[in-house]
Amino acid sequence: MTSPADVPHLTPNQINALVVLMVEARRLTNVELKELAGFTLTGKDNTKLVDLGLVDTDRTHRPFAHELTDEGWRVARQLHTAAPPRQGGSTTRSLFVVLSNLHRSLDRLRVSHGDFFKQTEATAPATSEPGHEAPAPTATATTGAPAAAAAPVSAVEVEALVRSAYRDLATAPGAWVGLADVRDQLADTDRAALDAALRAMVGREDVRIIPVANTKSLTARDRAAAVRIGNEDNHALAIGPA
C-alpha cells in the first residue's frame, strides 16, 4: 500500500499539472495547458517535476510540451494519500477529495487510472499499429500451425483467439485470468498482434484488463506477460459480468 511518504512535497501548481496531465493522458503543450486549465508549466515548477522524474518535457521547440512519466503516473494516482499543501487553500483540498473518491471508485470497479483516462482517439492508431504485421515475418516463418497463421491476419481474429483462450481458462464468466496464462494458451500468436488486440479489447463493455495492485505478488512470468496500456503494465483479464 502506498504511503504519504511515497508522494513528494509539491506546490499547488505542480499538483495541478500532474492531475491535468493524468486526466488528459497525453502530451500537452503549455498553450494547451493554458487553454484547458488556465496555467502553464514553466520555471521552478517544471524544473522540479522533471528533476523528480515525474514529467518529461520536450524543450526542442516552443511551446514546450509535457507528459507524465511512469513515476509521474504513480504519484498522480497516489496524490490523495498525502496532506494537501496549505497554500493551495480550499481549491486544492477539494481536488484531493475528488482524487480520493476517484481512487476508491476505480479500485472498486477494478479499473486502472490509465485505462479510465485513456484517449480513445489516440489509442486507435496504436490498435492499428499491427501494420507492423504487414511484413508478416511471423506468418512466413511458422510452418503450418493454424493459430500462428491466424494471428497476424486481423485484429478481429486475434480477439477471437483471446476470447477462446479466456473461456478455456476462466472458472466462470467475469473471473480474473492472468495474462501469463492467456499468453501460454496463445504461444503461437504474434506478440505485437496480441498486445494490440488486448489494447483494443479494453474498449469493449464486457472486457476489463487491470494491473495487479500488490506488485510484490507478481512473478517474473507475470511481469513478462504484462501488456502496457495507459502508461501502466496490466496483468489480469476478465471477460463477462463482474
Short mmCIF file of C-alpha atoms in Angstrom, two decimals:
data_model
loop_
_atom_site.label_atom_id
_atom_site.label_comp_id
_atom_site.label_asym_id
_atom_site.label_seq_id
_atom_site.Cartn_x
_atom_site.Cartn_y
_atom_site.Cartn_z
CA MET A 1 0.00 0.00 0.00
CA THR A 2 1.40 3.42 -0.93
CA SER A 3 2.08 5.71 2.00
CA PRO A 4 2.15 9.54 2.05
CA ALA A 5 5.95 9.28 2.30
CA ASP A 6 5.96 7.94 -1.25
CA VAL A 7 4.43 11.21 -2.53
CA PRO A 8 6.90 14.14 -2.71
CA HIS A 9 6.01 17.57 -1.35
CA LEU A 10 4.59 19.55 -4.26
CA THR A 11 3.22 23.04 -4.80
CA PRO A 12 -0.41 23.52 -5.81
CA ASN A 13 0.65 24.36 -9.37
CA GLN A 14 2.79 21.21 -9.59
CA ILE A 15 -0.14 19.14 -8.30
CA ASN A 16 -2.48 20.76 -10.82
CA ALA A 17 -0.03 19.95 -13.61
CA LEU A 18 0.16 16.28 -12.62
CA VAL A 19 -3.62 15.99 -12.38
CA VAL A 20 -4.29 17.66 -15.74
CA LEU A 21 -1.63 15.55 -17.47
CA MET A 22 -3.14 12.44 -15.89
CA VAL A 23 -6.74 13.12 -16.85
CA GLU A 24 -5.77 14.16 -20.38
CA ALA A 25 -3.48 11.11 -20.65
CA ARG A 26 -1.43 12.66 -23.42
CA ARG A 27 1.37 15.13 -24.15
CA LEU A 28 0.26 18.73 -23.62
CA THR A 29 1.94 21.95 -24.68
CA ASN A 30 1.94 25.00 -22.46
CA VAL A 31 -0.57 26.57 -24.83
CA GLU A 32 -2.93 23.62 -24.30
CA LEU A 33 -2.40 23.71 -20.52
CA LYS A 34 -3.30 27.40 -20.54
CA GLU A 35 -6.42 26.80 -22.62
CA LEU A 36 -7.56 23.78 -20.59
CA ALA A 37 -6.69 24.75 -17.03
CA GLY A 38 -5.56 28.38 -17.03
CA PHE A 39 -1.88 27.84 -16.23
CA THR A 40 1.40 26.86 -17.82
CA LEU A 41 4.16 24.58 -16.54
CA THR A 42 7.35 26.64 -16.56
CA GLY A 43 10.22 27.79 -14.33
CA LYS A 44 10.80 26.15 -10.96
CA ASP A 45 7.59 24.12 -11.09
CA ASN A 46 8.62 22.49 -14.36
CA THR A 47 12.22 22.01 -13.24
CA LYS A 48 11.17 20.26 -10.02
CA LEU A 49 8.77 17.87 -11.73
CA VAL A 50 11.40 16.99 -14.33
CA ASP A 51 14.11 16.57 -11.66
CA LEU A 52 11.81 14.28 -9.67
CA GLY A 53 11.28 12.18 -12.79
CA LEU A 54 7.53 12.85 -12.79
CA VAL A 55 7.26 14.78 -16.05
CA ASP A 56 9.06 14.55 -19.37
CA THR A 57 9.35 17.97 -21.01
CA ASP A 58 10.22 18.41 -24.65
CA ARG A 59 12.19 21.65 -24.94
CA THR A 60 13.33 21.14 -28.52
CA HIS A 61 10.73 23.60 -29.79
CA ARG A 62 8.20 26.07 -28.45
CA PRO A 63 5.73 25.86 -26.91
CA PHE A 64 7.31 23.31 -24.57
CA ALA A 65 5.33 20.07 -24.29
CA HIS A 66 4.90 17.92 -21.17
CA GLU A 67 3.89 14.32 -20.48
CA LEU A 68 3.74 12.17 -17.35
CA THR A 69 6.45 9.57 -16.89
CA ASP A 70 5.66 6.18 -15.36
CA GLU A 71 6.70 7.59 -12.00
CA GLY A 72 4.53 10.63 -12.65
CA TRP A 73 1.52 8.36 -13.20
CA ARG A 74 2.27 6.56 -9.93
CA VAL A 75 2.48 9.79 -7.95
CA ALA A 76 -0.61 11.27 -9.64
CA ARG A 77 -2.60 8.17 -8.70
CA GLN A 78 -1.46 8.48 -5.07
CA LEU A 79 -1.65 12.26 -4.53
CA HIS A 80 -4.71 11.85 -2.33
CA THR A 81 -2.71 9.85 0.25
CA ALA A 82 -0.68 12.93 1.21
CA ALA A 83 -1.86 16.06 3.00
CA PRO A 84 -2.76 18.85 0.56
CA PRO A 85 -0.40 21.86 0.71
CA ARG A 86 -1.74 24.65 2.89
CA GLN A 87 -1.04 27.33 0.30
CA GLY A 88 -3.49 25.61 -2.03
CA GLY A 89 -6.46 26.55 0.09
CA SER A 90 -9.91 25.09 -0.34
CA THR A 91 -9.44 24.53 -4.07
CA THR A 92 -6.59 22.07 -3.60
CA ARG A 93 -8.32 20.41 -0.65
CA SER A 94 -11.43 19.92 -2.78
CA LEU A 95 -9.28 18.45 -5.55
CA PHE A 96 -7.83 15.93 -3.08
CA VAL A 97 -11.35 14.91 -2.05
CA VAL A 98 -12.18 14.25 -5.71
CA LEU A 99 -8.95 12.29 -6.21
CA SER A 100 -9.56 10.19 -3.10
CA ASN A 101 -13.08 9.27 -4.16
CA LEU A 102 -11.95 8.64 -7.73
CA HIS A 103 -9.30 6.22 -6.45
CA ARG A 104 -11.85 4.45 -4.25
CA SER A 105 -14.33 4.10 -7.12
CA LEU A 106 -11.77 2.83 -9.63
CA ASP A 107 -10.45 0.38 -7.08
CA ARG A 108 -13.99 -0.94 -6.52
CA LEU A 109 -14.53 -1.25 -10.26
CA ARG A 110 -11.05 -2.73 -10.72
CA VAL A 111 -10.27 -0.20 -13.45
CA SER A 112 -6.85 1.42 -13.69
CA HIS A 113 -6.38 5.19 -13.86
CA GLY A 114 -4.59 4.80 -17.17
CA ASP A 115 -7.45 2.80 -18.65
CA PHE A 116 -10.08 5.16 -17.26
CA PHE A 117 -8.45 8.31 -18.66
CA LYS A 118 -7.04 6.93 -21.90
CA GLN A 119 -7.66 8.94 -25.04
CA THR A 120 -9.60 6.62 -27.32
CA GLU A 121 -8.72 8.56 -30.47
CA ALA A 122 -5.06 8.46 -29.51
CA THR A 123 -5.31 4.74 -28.82
CA ALA A 124 -6.90 3.95 -32.17
CA PRO A 125 -3.66 4.36 -34.16
CA ALA A 126 -1.96 2.08 -31.65
CA THR A 127 -4.56 -0.62 -32.26
CA SER A 128 -3.88 -0.35 -35.97
CA GLU A 129 -0.17 -0.50 -35.36
CA PRO A 130 -0.27 -4.16 -36.18
CA GLY A 131 0.55 -2.56 -39.51
CA HIS A 132 3.87 -3.73 -38.12
CA GLU A 133 2.47 -7.08 -39.12
CA ALA A 134 2.43 -6.03 -42.77
CA PRO A 135 5.76 -7.69 -43.48
CA ALA A 136 4.32 -10.70 -41.57
CA PRO A 137 7.66 -12.33 -40.77
CA THR A 138 5.97 -14.49 -38.17
CA ALA A 139 3.47 -15.92 -40.60
CA THR A 140 6.09 -16.87 -43.16
CA ALA A 141 8.47 -18.21 -40.56
CA THR A 142 5.95 -20.56 -38.95
CA THR A 143 5.14 -23.75 -40.71
CA GLY A 144 1.57 -24.83 -40.91
CA ALA A 145 0.30 -24.02 -37.37
CA PRO A 146 -3.26 -22.70 -37.85
CA ALA A 147 -3.18 -20.42 -34.78
CA ALA A 148 0.10 -18.82 -35.88
CA ALA A 149 -1.28 -18.22 -39.36
CA ALA A 150 -4.43 -16.59 -37.97
CA ALA A 151 -2.70 -14.26 -35.50
CA PRO A 152 -1.20 -11.78 -37.99
CA VAL A 153 -4.25 -11.73 -40.26
CA SER A 154 -6.56 -9.34 -38.41
CA ALA A 155 -7.25 -7.88 -35.00
CA VAL A 156 -10.73 -9.44 -35.10
CA GLU A 157 -9.30 -12.93 -35.41
CA VAL A 158 -6.74 -12.33 -32.67
CA GLU A 159 -9.50 -11.08 -30.38
CA ALA A 160 -11.45 -14.26 -31.11
CA LEU A 161 -8.39 -16.27 -30.08
CA VAL A 162 -8.13 -14.30 -26.83
CA ARG A 163 -11.80 -14.87 -26.02
CA SER A 164 -11.47 -18.56 -26.75
CA ALA A 165 -8.40 -18.84 -24.53
CA TYR A 166 -10.21 -16.96 -21.76
CA ARG A 167 -13.18 -19.34 -21.89
CA ASP A 168 -10.78 -22.27 -21.52
CA LEU A 169 -9.02 -20.69 -18.54
CA ALA A 170 -11.75 -18.87 -16.57
CA THR A 171 -13.63 -20.65 -13.82
CA ALA A 172 -16.71 -18.54 -14.61
CA PRO A 173 -17.64 -15.57 -16.83
CA GLY A 174 -16.10 -12.44 -15.34
CA ALA A 175 -13.47 -14.36 -13.35
CA TRP A 176 -9.94 -12.97 -13.40
CA VAL A 177 -7.34 -14.77 -15.50
CA GLY A 178 -3.65 -13.92 -15.58
CA LEU A 179 -2.30 -12.66 -18.88
CA ALA A 180 0.61 -15.05 -18.42
CA ASP A 181 -1.83 -17.96 -18.75
CA VAL A 182 -3.50 -16.35 -21.75
CA ARG A 183 -0.14 -15.93 -23.48
CA ASP A 184 0.71 -19.56 -22.77
CA GLN A 185 -2.55 -20.59 -24.44
CA LEU A 186 -1.69 -18.42 -27.45
CA ALA A 187 2.03 -19.16 -27.62
CA ASP A 188 1.95 -19.27 -31.44
CA THR A 189 0.32 -15.85 -31.74
CA ASP A 190 2.49 -12.87 -32.65
CA ARG A 191 3.25 -10.83 -29.50
CA ALA A 192 2.65 -7.43 -31.15
CA ALA A 193 -0.65 -8.56 -32.62
CA LEU A 194 -1.79 -9.99 -29.30
CA ASP A 195 -0.85 -6.80 -27.43
CA ALA A 196 -2.73 -4.71 -29.99
CA ALA A 197 -5.80 -6.92 -29.66
CA LEU A 198 -5.75 -6.65 -25.85
CA ARG A 199 -5.49 -2.86 -26.05
CA ALA A 200 -8.42 -2.75 -28.44
CA MET A 201 -10.47 -5.08 -26.24
CA VAL A 202 -10.24 -2.67 -23.30
CA GLY A 203 -12.84 -0.57 -25.11
CA ARG A 204 -15.36 -3.43 -25.09
CA GLU A 205 -18.09 -3.23 -22.44
CA ASP A 206 -17.56 -6.81 -21.30
CA VAL A 207 -13.75 -6.66 -21.04
CA ARG A 208 -11.56 -5.49 -18.16
CA ILE A 209 -7.77 -5.57 -18.15
CA ILE A 210 -6.08 -4.33 -14.98
CA PRO A 211 -2.74 -4.16 -13.19
CA VAL A 212 -2.20 -6.24 -10.06
CA ALA A 213 -2.29 -3.89 -7.08
CA ASN A 214 0.12 -5.96 -4.98
CA THR A 215 3.16 -5.84 -7.25
CA LYS A 216 5.17 -7.89 -4.75
CA SER A 217 2.97 -10.87 -5.60
CA LEU A 218 3.97 -10.73 -9.27
CA THR A 219 6.34 -13.36 -10.59
CA ALA A 220 8.87 -12.79 -13.36
CA ARG A 221 6.43 -14.67 -15.62
CA ASP A 222 3.61 -12.27 -14.72
CA ARG A 223 5.79 -9.23 -15.41
CA ALA A 224 6.96 -10.58 -18.74
CA ALA A 225 3.37 -11.25 -19.81
CA ALA A 226 2.07 -7.77 -18.93
CA VAL A 227 0.54 -5.55 -21.59
CA ARG A 228 1.22 -1.82 -21.50
CA ILE A 229 -1.98 0.24 -21.51
CA GLY A 230 -2.23 3.90 -20.46
CA ASN A 231 1.34 4.01 -19.09
CA GLU A 232 0.68 1.02 -16.85
CA ASP A 233 1.63 -2.64 -17.00
CA ASN A 234 -1.56 -4.73 -16.82
CA HIS A 235 -1.56 -8.36 -15.71
CA ALA A 236 -5.13 -9.71 -15.46
CA LEU A 237 -8.07 -10.15 -17.83
CA ALA A 238 -11.78 -10.60 -17.18
CA ILE A 239 -14.50 -11.03 -19.81
CA GLY A 240 -18.17 -11.04 -18.94
CA PRO A 241 -20.16 -9.83 -15.93
CA ALA A 242 -18.20 -8.97 -12.81
#
